[in-house]
mmCIF file of C-alpha atoms in Angstrom:
data_model
loop_
_atom_site.group_PDB
_atom_site.id
_atom_site.type_symbol
_atom_site.label_atom_id
_atom_site.label_comp_id
_atom_site.label_asym_id
_atom_site.label_seq_id
_atom_site.Cartn_x
_atom_site.Cartn_y
_atom_site.Cartn_z
ATOM 1 C CA MET T 62 105.439 -71.328 7.169
ATOM 2 C CA ASP T 63 105.457 -67.406 7.640
ATOM 3 C CA LEU T 64 102.522 -64.946 7.605
ATOM 4 C CA ASP T 65 102.481 -64.165 3.768
ATOM 5 C CA GLY T 66 102.278 -67.906 3.372
ATOM 6 C CA ILE T 67 98.385 -67.925 5.073
ATOM 7 C CA VAL T 68 97.533 -64.643 3.497
ATOM 8 C CA ALA T 69 98.169 -66.500 0.256
ATOM 9 C CA ILE T 70 96.809 -69.322 1.035
ATOM 10 C CA ALA T 71 93.452 -67.299 2.430
ATOM 11 C CA ASP T 72 93.249 -65.563 -0.458
ATOM 12 C CA ILE T 73 93.428 -68.844 -2.798
ATOM 13 C CA VAL T 74 90.689 -70.281 -0.822
ATOM 14 C CA ALA T 75 88.656 -67.323 -0.748
ATOM 15 C CA ALA T 76 88.983 -67.474 -4.765
ATOM 16 C CA MET T 77 88.280 -71.054 -4.689
ATOM 17 C CA LEU T 78 85.154 -70.496 -2.673
ATOM 18 C CA GLY T 79 83.856 -67.688 -4.815
ATOM 19 C CA ARG T 80 83.869 -65.368 -1.876
ATOM 20 C CA PRO T 81 85.628 -63.977 1.272
ATOM 21 C CA LEU T 82 86.365 -66.181 4.266
ATOM 22 C CA THR T 83 83.767 -65.624 7.104
ATOM 23 C CA PRO T 84 84.980 -64.369 10.545
ATOM 24 C CA PHE T 85 84.590 -68.357 11.722
ATOM 25 C CA GLU T 86 86.825 -69.609 9.058
ATOM 26 C CA SER T 87 89.289 -66.848 9.202
ATOM 27 C CA SER T 88 89.403 -67.539 13.247
ATOM 28 C CA ARG T 89 90.198 -71.236 12.353
ATOM 29 C CA LEU T 90 92.605 -70.612 10.236
ATOM 30 C CA LYS T 91 94.657 -68.062 12.469
ATOM 31 C CA THR T 92 94.109 -70.670 15.234
ATOM 32 C CA ALA T 93 95.562 -73.482 12.798
ATOM 33 C CA TYR T 94 98.277 -71.024 12.193
ATOM 34 C CA GLN T 95 99.370 -69.980 15.352
ATOM 35 C CA ALA T 96 99.229 -73.915 16.444
ATOM 36 C CA THR T 97 101.959 -74.905 13.815
ATOM 37 C CA ALA T 98 103.874 -71.524 13.391
ATOM 38 C CA GLY T 99 107.191 -72.788 11.707
ATOM 39 C CA GLY T 100 105.894 -75.681 10.465
ATOM 40 C CA THR T 101 104.667 -77.056 6.712
ATOM 41 C CA LEU T 102 101.122 -76.860 4.849
ATOM 42 C CA THR T 103 100.777 -81.057 5.855
ATOM 43 C CA ASP T 104 101.028 -79.606 9.547
ATOM 44 C CA LEU T 105 98.859 -76.993 8.892
ATOM 45 C CA ALA T 106 96.311 -79.041 7.479
ATOM 46 C CA GLY T 107 96.250 -81.728 9.877
ATOM 47 C CA GLN T 108 96.050 -79.094 12.672
ATOM 48 C CA LEU T 109 92.484 -77.628 10.552
ATOM 49 C CA ALA T 110 91.339 -81.678 10.296
ATOM 50 C CA ALA T 111 91.258 -82.387 13.875
#
């Protein structure tokens, strides 16, 4: 998954929540992305759940 994919995920989540991501939420997403760079959505979900 590339950075554009993460931006798309952030946009989708924000739309579902009906608000922008908080700085904390955005930071968690970025950290999970960095930990799973080149991985799949399943890898990202697992990192976020950990």
